[in-house]
Amino acid sequence: MKIAELFYSIQGEGVLVGVPSVFIRTSGCNLRCTWCDTPYTSWQPEGTDLELDQILDEVSAHPARHVVVTGGEPMIAPDIIPLTARLRERGLHITIETAGTVFTPVSCDLMSISPKLANSTPDDPRWGRQHERLRIQPQVLAELMARYEYQLKFVIERPGDLDEVRSLVESLGADREHVILMPEGTDAERLRERGVWLTEICKSEGFRFSPRLHVDLWGNRRGV
Ligand code: SF4
């Protein structure tokens, strides 16, 4: 399968923030977020074709108990089912980072679902239409939430984005403790500016706040 990068770091976002984890980043995505922070897996997908054994050997080279399968969109990656099954056989805790537009019956301990809000839709005429059509798939989201331990993670650009979050959370019947708001931004200064008002929204609405710890620590770099 096509892997954009495979590295050992700490989880920078969500309920497992700070946990040492091996990241397997698949290449290829069915969406095209305008602010995508990994365009090398979506707008200009790149990577290396690796056999499952090569991926598993690389994972085993690190002392982590947690593995994060991310993308791109890992749920559309060929071999995602056998990959996650073999990671599970090794007793690893598996997080899948997905936009929640496609259901695939993977092995997973934490389904980290990040539905894309209207702020993600690009101006590009062709991709903009496909992105807008695909970005919210209520049946897929409901199935993922029913089958797996989950978190719902939203990327927030401005306070007005909350209207869409509230409406989606309500229609899905999600518990607010599972809902995580994260500022959009690829540098520490912008994350801090947006984090200041976003934490106030979390306090008043009962949502969780997540930093983007890897960006705070290392900036918008690959392999961290
Ligand atoms: S879903 Fe993720 S990988 Fe795909 S375009 Fe959006 S941010 Fe990029």
CSV table of N, CA and C in Angstrom, one decimal, residues 49-173:
chain,number,residue,atom,x,y,z
A,49,ASP,N,5.3,2.5,-2.2
A,49,ASP,CA,4.5,1.3,-2.1
A,49,ASP,C,5.3,0.3,-1.1
A,50,LEU,N,4.6,0.0,0.0
A,50,LEU,CA,5.3,-0.9,1.0
A,50,LEU,C,4.4,-2.1,1.1
A,51,GLU,N,5.0,-3.3,1.3
A,51,GLU,CA,4.3,-4.5,1.7
A,51,GLU,C,3.9,-4.5,3.1
A,52,LEU,N,2.9,-5.2,3.5
A,52,LEU,CA,2.4,-5.2,4.9
A,52,LEU,C,3.6,-5.6,5.8
A,53,ASP,N,4.4,-6.6,5.4
A,53,ASP,CA,5.5,-7.0,6.3
A,53,ASP,C,6.5,-5.9,6.5
A,54,GLN,N,6.7,-5.1,5.5
A,54,GLN,CA,7.6,-4.0,5.7
A,54,GLN,C,7.1,-3.0,6.7
A,55,ILE,N,5.8,-2.7,6.5
A,55,ILE,CA,5.2,-1.7,7.5
A,55,ILE,C,5.2,-2.3,8.9
A,56,LEU,N,4.9,-3.5,9.1
A,56,LEU,CA,4.9,-4.1,10.4
A,56,LEU,C,6.3,-4.1,11.0
A,57,ASP,N,7.3,-4.4,10.2
A,57,ASP,CA,8.7,-4.5,10.7
A,57,ASP,C,9.1,-3.1,11.1
A,58,GLU,N,8.7,-2.1,10.4
A,58,GLU,CA,9.0,-0.7,10.8
A,58,GLU,C,8.3,-0.3,12.1
A,59,VAL,N,7.1,-0.7,12.2
A,59,VAL,CA,6.3,-0.4,13.4
A,59,VAL,C,7.1,-1.0,14.6
A,60,SER,N,7.5,-2.3,14.4
A,60,SER,CA,8.1,-3.1,15.5
A,60,SER,C,9.4,-2.5,15.9
A,61,ALA,N,10.0,-1.7,15.1
A,61,ALA,CA,11.3,-1.1,15.4
A,61,ALA,C,11.3,-0.1,16.5
A,62,HIS,N,10.0,0.3,16.9
A,62,HIS,CA,9.9,1.4,17.9
A,62,HIS,C,9.2,0.8,19.2
A,63,PRO,N,9.4,1.4,20.3
A,63,PRO,CA,8.9,0.8,21.5
A,63,PRO,C,7.5,1.2,21.9
A,64,ALA,N,6.7,1.7,20.9
A,64,ALA,CA,5.4,2.2,21.2
A,64,ALA,C,4.4,1.1,21.4
A,65,ARG,N,3.4,1.3,22.2
A,65,ARG,CA,2.2,0.4,22.3
A,65,ARG,C,1.0,1.0,21.5
A,66,HIS,N,1.1,2.2,21.1
A,66,HIS,CA,0.1,2.8,20.3
A,66,HIS,C,0.5,3.0,18.9
A,67,VAL,N,-0.4,2.8,18.0
A,67,VAL,CA,-0.2,3.1,16.6
A,67,VAL,C,-1.4,3.9,16.0
A,68,VAL,N,-1.0,4.9,15.2
A,68,VAL,CA,-2.1,5.8,14.6
A,68,VAL,C,-2.0,5.6,13.1
A,69,VAL,N,-3.1,5.1,12.5
A,69,VAL,CA,-3.2,5.0,11.1
A,69,VAL,C,-3.9,6.2,10.6
A,70,THR,N,-3.2,7.0,9.8
A,70,THR,CA,-3.8,8.3,9.4
A,70,THR,C,-3.6,8.5,7.9
A,71,GLY,N,-3.9,9.7,7.4
A,71,GLY,CA,-3.8,9.9,6.0
A,71,GLY,C,-3.5,11.4,5.7
A,72,GLY,N,-4.0,11.7,4.5
A,72,GLY,CA,-4.9,11.1,3.6
A,72,GLY,C,-6.2,10.5,4.3
A,73,GLU,N,-6.8,9.6,3.6
A,73,GLU,CA,-8.0,8.9,4.1
A,73,GLU,C,-7.7,7.4,4.2
A,74,PRO,N,-7.3,7.0,5.4
A,74,PRO,CA,-6.9,5.5,5.5
A,74,PRO,C,-8.0,4.6,5.2
A,75,MET,N,-9.3,5.0,5.3
A,75,MET,CA,-10.4,4.0,5.1
A,75,MET,C,-10.5,3.7,3.6
A,76,ILE,N,-9.9,4.4,2.7
A,76,ILE,CA,-9.9,4.0,1.3
A,76,ILE,C,-8.6,3.4,0.8
A,77,ALA,N,-7.7,3.2,1.8
A,77,ALA,CA,-6.4,2.6,1.4
A,77,ALA,C,-6.6,1.1,1.2
A,78,PRO,N,-6.1,0.5,0.1
A,78,PRO,CA,-6.2,-0.9,-0.1
A,78,PRO,C,-5.4,-1.6,1.0
A,79,ASP,N,-5.8,-2.7,1.5
A,79,ASP,CA,-5.1,-3.5,2.5
A,79,ASP,C,-5.3,-2.9,3.9
A,80,ILE,N,-6.2,-1.9,4.1
A,80,ILE,CA,-6.3,-1.3,5.4
A,80,ILE,C,-6.9,-2.4,6.4
A,81,ILE,N,-7.8,-3.3,5.9
A,81,ILE,CA,-8.4,-4.3,6.7
A,81,ILE,C,-7.3,-5.3,7.2
A,82,PRO,N,-6.5,-5.9,6.3
A,82,PRO,CA,-5.4,-6.8,6.9
A,82,PRO,C,-4.4,-6.0,7.7
A,83,LEU,N,-4.1,-4.8,7.3
A,83,LEU,CA,-3.1,-4.0,8.1
A,83,LEU,C,-3.5,-3.9,9.5
A,84,THR,N,-4.8,-3.4,9.7
A,84,THR,CA,-5.2,-3.2,11.1
A,84,THR,C,-5.4,-4.5,11.8
A,85,ALA,N,-5.8,-5.6,11.1
A,85,ALA,CA,-5.9,-6.9,11.8
A,85,ALA,C,-4.5,-7.4,12.3
A,86,ARG,N,-3.5,-7.2,11.5
A,86,ARG,CA,-2.2,-7.6,11.9
A,86,ARG,C,-1.6,-6.7,13.0
A,87,LEU,N,-2.0,-5.5,13.0
A,87,LEU,CA,-1.5,-4.6,14.1
A,87,LEU,C,-2.2,-5.1,15.4
A,88,ARG,N,-3.5,-5.4,15.3
A,88,ARG,CA,-4.2,-5.9,16.4
A,88,ARG,C,-3.6,-7.2,17.0
A,89,GLU,N,-3.2,-8.1,16.1
A,89,GLU,CA,-2.6,-9.4,16.5
A,89,GLU,C,-1.4,-9.1,17.4
A,90,ARG,N,-0.7,-8.0,17.1
A,90,ARG,CA,0.5,-7.7,17.9
A,90,ARG,C,0.1,-7.0,19.2
A,91,GLY,N,-1.1,-6.8,19.5
A,91,GLY,CA,-1.5,-6.3,20.8
A,91,GLY,C,-1.4,-4.7,20.9
A,92,LEU,N,-1.3,-4.1,19.7
A,92,LEU,CA,-1.1,-2.6,19.7
A,92,LEU,C,-2.5,-1.9,19.8
A,93,HIS,N,-2.5,-0.8,20.5
A,93,HIS,CA,-3.7,0.1,20.5
A,93,HIS,C,-3.7,0.8,19.2
A,94,ILE,N,-4.9,0.7,18.5
A,94,ILE,CA,-5.0,1.3,17.1
A,94,ILE,C,-5.9,2.5,17.1
A,95,THR,N,-5.4,3.6,16.7
A,95,THR,CA,-6.3,4.8,16.4
A,95,THR,C,-6.3,4.9,14.9
A,96,ILE,N,-7.5,5.1,14.4
A,96,ILE,CA,-7.7,5.5,13.0
A,96,ILE,C,-8.1,6.9,12.9
A,97,GLU,N,-7.4,7.7,12.1
A,97,GLU,CA,-7.8,9.1,11.9
A,97,GLU,C,-8.5,9.2,10.5
A,98,THR,N,-9.8,9.5,10.5
A,98,THR,CA,-10.6,9.5,9.3
A,98,THR,C,-11.5,10.7,9.2
A,99,ALA,N,-11.9,11.1,8.0
A,99,ALA,CA,-12.9,12.2,7.9
A,99,ALA,C,-14.3,11.6,8.0
A,100,GLY,N,-14.4,10.3,8.0
A,100,GLY,CA,-15.8,9.7,8.3
A,100,GLY,C,-16.7,9.8,7.1
A,101,THR,N,-16.1,9.6,5.9
A,101,THR,CA,-17.0,9.6,4.7
A,101,THR,C,-17.1,8.3,4.1
A,102,VAL,N,-16.3,7.3,4.5
A,102,VAL,CA,-16.4,5.9,4.0
A,102,VAL,C,-16.3,5.0,5.1
A,103,PHE,N,-17.2,3.9,5.1
A,103,PHE,CA,-17.1,2.9,6.2
A,103,PHE,C,-16.3,1.7,5.6
A,104,THR,N,-15.4,1.3,6.4
A,104,THR,CA,-14.6,0.0,6.1
A,104,THR,C,-14.5,-0.7,7.5
A,105,PRO,N,-14.8,-2.0,7.5
A,105,PRO,CA,-14.8,-2.7,8.8
A,105,PRO,C,-13.3,-3.0,9.3
A,106,VAL,N,-12.6,-2.0,9.8
A,106,VAL,CA,-11.3,-2.2,10.2
A,106,VAL,C,-11.2,-2.6,11.7
A,107,SER,N,-10.1,-3.1,12.1
A,107,SER,CA,-9.8,-3.3,13.6
A,107,SER,C,-9.4,-2.0,14.2
A,108,CYS,N,-10.0,-1.5,15.2
A,108,CYS,CA,-9.7,-0.2,15.7
A,108,CYS,C,-10.1,0.0,17.2
A,109,ASP,N,-9.3,0.6,18.0
A,109,ASP,CA,-9.6,0.9,19.4
A,109,ASP,C,-10.1,2.3,19.6
A,110,LEU,N,-9.7,3.2,18.8
A,110,LEU,CA,-10.2,4.6,18.9
A,110,LEU,C,-10.5,5.1,17.5
A,111,MET,N,-11.7,5.3,17.1
A,111,MET,CA,-12.0,5.9,15.8
A,111,MET,C,-12.0,7.4,16.0
A,112,SER,N,-11.0,8.0,15.4
A,112,SER,CA,-10.9,9.5,15.5
A,112,SER,C,-11.5,10.1,14.3
A,113,ILE,N,-12.7,10.6,14.4
A,113,ILE,CA,-13.5,11.0,13.2
A,113,ILE,C,-13.4,12.5,13.1
A,114,SER,N,-13.0,13.0,12.0
A,114,SER,CA,-12.9,14.5,11.8
A,114,SER,C,-13.8,14.9,10.7
A,115,PRO,N,-15.1,15.0,10.9
A,115,PRO,CA,-16.0,15.5,9.8
A,115,PRO,C,-15.5,16.9,9.3
A,116,LYS,N,-15.5,17.1,8.0
A,116,LYS,CA,-15.0,18.3,7.5
A,116,LYS,C,-16.2,19.4,7.4
A,117,LEU,N,-16.0,20.5,8.0
A,117,LEU,CA,-17.0,21.6,7.9
A,117,LEU,C,-16.9,22.4,6.6
A,118,ALA,N,-17.9,23.3,6.4
A,118,ALA,CA,-17.9,24.1,5.2
A,118,ALA,C,-16.6,24.9,5.0
A,119,ASN,N,-16.0,25.2,6.1
A,119,ASN,CA,-14.7,26.0,6.0
A,119,ASN,C,-13.6,25.3,5.3
A,120,SER,N,-13.8,24.0,5.0
A,120,SER,CA,-12.8,23.2,4.3
A,120,SER,C,-12.9,23.1,2.8
A,121,THR,N,-14.1,23.6,2.3
A,121,THR,CA,-14.4,23.4,0.9
A,121,THR,C,-13.5,24.3,0.0
A,122,PRO,N,-12.8,23.8,-1.0
A,122,PRO,CA,-11.9,24.6,-1.8
A,122,PRO,C,-12.7,25.3,-2.9
A,123,ASP,N,-12.0,26.4,-3.4
A,123,ASP,CA,-12.6,27.2,-4.5
A,123,ASP,C,-12.5,26.4,-5.8
A,124,ASP,N,-11.5,25.5,-5.9
A,124,ASP,CA,-11.3,24.8,-7.1
A,124,ASP,C,-12.6,24.2,-7.6
A,125,PRO,N,-13.0,24.5,-8.9
A,125,PRO,CA,-14.4,24.2,-9.4
A,125,PRO,C,-14.6,22.6,-9.4
A,126,ARG,N,-13.7,21.8,-9.8
A,126,ARG,CA,-13.9,20.4,-9.9
A,126,ARG,C,-13.9,19.8,-8.5
A,127,TRP,N,-12.8,20.0,-7.8
A,127,TRP,CA,-12.7,19.4,-6.5
A,127,TRP,C,-13.6,20.0,-5.5
A,128,GLY,N,-14.0,21.3,-5.6
A,128,GLY,CA,-14.9,21.9,-4.7
A,128,GLY,C,-16.3,21.2,-4.7
A,129,ARG,N,-16.7,20.8,-5.9
A,129,ARG,CA,-18.0,20.2,-6.0
A,129,ARG,C,-18.0,18.8,-5.4
A,130,GLN,N,-16.9,18.0,-5.7
A,130,GLN,CA,-16.8,16.7,-5.1
A,130,GLN,C,-16.7,16.7,-3.6
A,131,HIS,N,-15.9,17.7,-3.1
A,131,HIS,CA,-15.6,17.8,-1.7
A,131,HIS,C,-17.0,18.1,-1.0
A,132,GLU,N,-17.7,19.1,-1.5
A,132,GLU,CA,-19.0,19.5,-0.9
A,132,GLU,C,-20.0,18.3,-0.9
A,133,ARG,N,-20.0,17.6,-1.9
A,133,ARG,CA,-20.9,16.4,-2.0
A,133,ARG,C,-20.6,15.3,-1.0
A,134,LEU,N,-19.3,15.1,-0.8
A,134,LEU,CA,-18.8,14.0,0.0
A,134,LEU,C,-18.6,14.3,1.5
A,135,ARG,N,-18.4,15.5,1.9
A,135,ARG,CA,-17.7,15.8,3.1
A,135,ARG,C,-18.5,15.4,4.4
A,136,ILE,N,-19.8,15.4,4.3
A,136,ILE,CA,-20.6,14.9,5.4
A,136,ILE,C,-21.5,13.7,5.0
A,137,GLN,N,-21.3,12.6,5.6
A,137,GLN,CA,-22.0,11.4,5.3
A,137,GLN,C,-22.6,10.8,6.6
A,138,PRO,N,-23.9,11.3,6.9
A,138,PRO,CA,-24.5,11.0,8.2
A,138,PRO,C,-24.5,9.5,8.5
A,139,GLN,N,-24.9,8.7,7.5
A,139,GLN,CA,-25.0,7.2,7.8
A,139,GLN,C,-23.6,6.6,8.1
A,140,VAL,N,-22.6,7.1,7.4
A,140,VAL,CA,-21.2,6.5,7.7
A,140,VAL,C,-20.8,7.0,9.1
A,141,LEU,N,-21.1,8.2,9.4
A,141,LEU,CA,-20.7,8.7,10.8
A,141,LEU,C,-21.4,7.9,11.9
A,142,ALA,N,-22.7,7.7,11.6
A,142,ALA,CA,-23.5,7.0,12.6
A,142,ALA,C,-23.0,5.5,12.8
A,143,GLU,N,-22.6,4.9,11.7
A,143,GLU,CA,-22.1,3.5,11.8
A,143,GLU,C,-20.8,3.5,12.5
A,144,LEU,N,-19.9,4.4,12.2
A,144,LEU,CA,-18.6,4.4,12.9
A,144,LEU,C,-18.8,4.7,14.4
A,145,MET,N,-19.7,5.6,14.7
A,145,MET,CA,-19.9,5.9,16.2
A,145,MET,C,-20.5,4.7,16.9
A,146,ALA,N,-21.4,3.9,16.2
A,146,ALA,CA,-22.0,2.8,16.8
A,146,ALA,C,-21.1,1.6,17.0
A,147,ARG,N,-20.1,1.5,16.1
A,147,ARG,CA,-19.3,0.3,16.2
A,147,ARG,C,-18.0,0.4,17.0
A,148,TYR,N,-17.6,1.7,17.1
A,148,TYR,CA,-16.2,1.9,17.7
A,148,TYR,C,-16.3,2.9,18.9
A,149,GLU,N,-15.3,2.8,19.8
A,149,GLU,CA,-15.0,3.9,20.7
A,149,GLU,C,-14.6,5.0,19.8
A,150,TYR,N,-15.1,6.2,20.0
A,150,TYR,CA,-14.9,7.3,19.0
A,150,TYR,C,-14.6,8.6,19.7
A,151,GLN,N,-14.0,9.5,18.9
A,151,GLN,CA,-14.0,11.0,19.2
A,151,GLN,C,-14.4,11.7,17.9
A,152,LEU,N,-15.1,12.8,18.1
A,152,LEU,CA,-15.5,13.6,16.9
A,152,LEU,C,-14.7,14.9,17.0
A,153,LYS,N,-13.8,15.1,16.1
A,153,LYS,CA,-12.9,16.2,16.2
A,153,LYS,C,-13.1,17.2,15.0
A,154,PHE,N,-13.4,18.4,15.4
A,154,PHE,CA,-13.7,19.4,14.4
A,154,PHE,C,-12.6,20.5,14.3
A,155,VAL,N,-12.3,20.9,13.1
A,155,VAL,CA,-11.3,21.9,12.9
A,155,VAL,C,-12.1,23.2,12.7
A,156,ILE,N,-11.8,24.2,13.6
A,156,ILE,CA,-12.6,25.4,13.7
A,156,ILE,C,-11.7,26.6,13.3
A,157,GLU,N,-12.3,27.4,12.3
A,157,GLU,CA,-11.6,28.6,11.8
A,157,GLU,C,-12.1,29.8,12.4
A,158,ARG,N,-13.5,29.9,12.6
A,158,ARG,CA,-14.1,31.1,13.2
A,158,ARG,C,-15.3,30.7,14.1
A,159,PRO,N,-15.7,31.6,15.0
A,159,PRO,CA,-16.8,31.2,15.9
A,159,PRO,C,-18.1,30.8,15.1
A,160,GLY,N,-18.3,31.3,13.9
A,160,GLY,CA,-19.5,31.0,13.2
A,160,GLY,C,-19.5,29.5,12.8
A,161,ASP,N,-18.4,28.8,12.8
A,161,ASP,CA,-18.4,27.4,12.5
A,161,ASP,C,-19.2,26.5,13.4
A,162,LEU,N,-19.4,27.1,14.6
A,162,LEU,CA,-20.1,26.4,15.7
A,162,LEU,C,-21.5,26.0,15.3
A,163,ASP,N,-22.1,26.8,14.5
A,163,ASP,CA,-23.5,26.5,14.1
A,163,ASP,C,-23.6,25.1,13.4
A,164,GLU,N,-22.6,24.9,12.5
A,164,GLU,CA,-22.6,23.6,11.8
A,164,GLU,C,-22.2,22.5,12.8
A,165,VAL,N,-21.3,22.7,13.7
A,165,VAL,CA,-21.0,21.7,14.7
A,165,VAL,C,-22.2,21.3,15.5
A,166,ARG,N,-22.8,22.3,16.1
A,166,ARG,CA,-24.0,22.0,17.0
A,166,ARG,C,-25.1,21.2,16.2
A,167,SER,N,-25.3,21.6,15.0
A,167,SER,CA,-26.4,21.0,14.2
A,167,SER,C,-26.0,19.5,13.9
A,168,LEU,N,-24.7,19.3,13.6
A,168,LEU,CA,-24.3,17.9,13.3
A,168,LEU,C,-24.3,17.0,14.5
A,169,VAL,N,-23.8,17.6,15.6
A,169,VAL,CA,-23.7,16.8,16.9
A,169,VAL,C,-25.1,16.4,17.3
A,170,GLU,N,-26.0,17.4,17.2
A,170,GLU,CA,-27.4,17.1,17.6
A,170,GLU,C,-28.0,16.0,16.7
A,171,SER,N,-27.8,16.1,15.4
A,171,SER,CA,-28.5,15.2,14.5
A,171,SER,C,-27.9,13.8,14.7
A,172,LEU,N,-26.6,13.7,15.1
A,172,LEU,CA,-26.0,12.4,15.3
A,172,LEU,C,-26.2,11.8,16.7
A,173,GLY,N,-26.7,12.7,17.6
A,173,GLY,CA,-27.0,12.2,19.0
A,173,GLY,C,-25.7,12.0,19.7
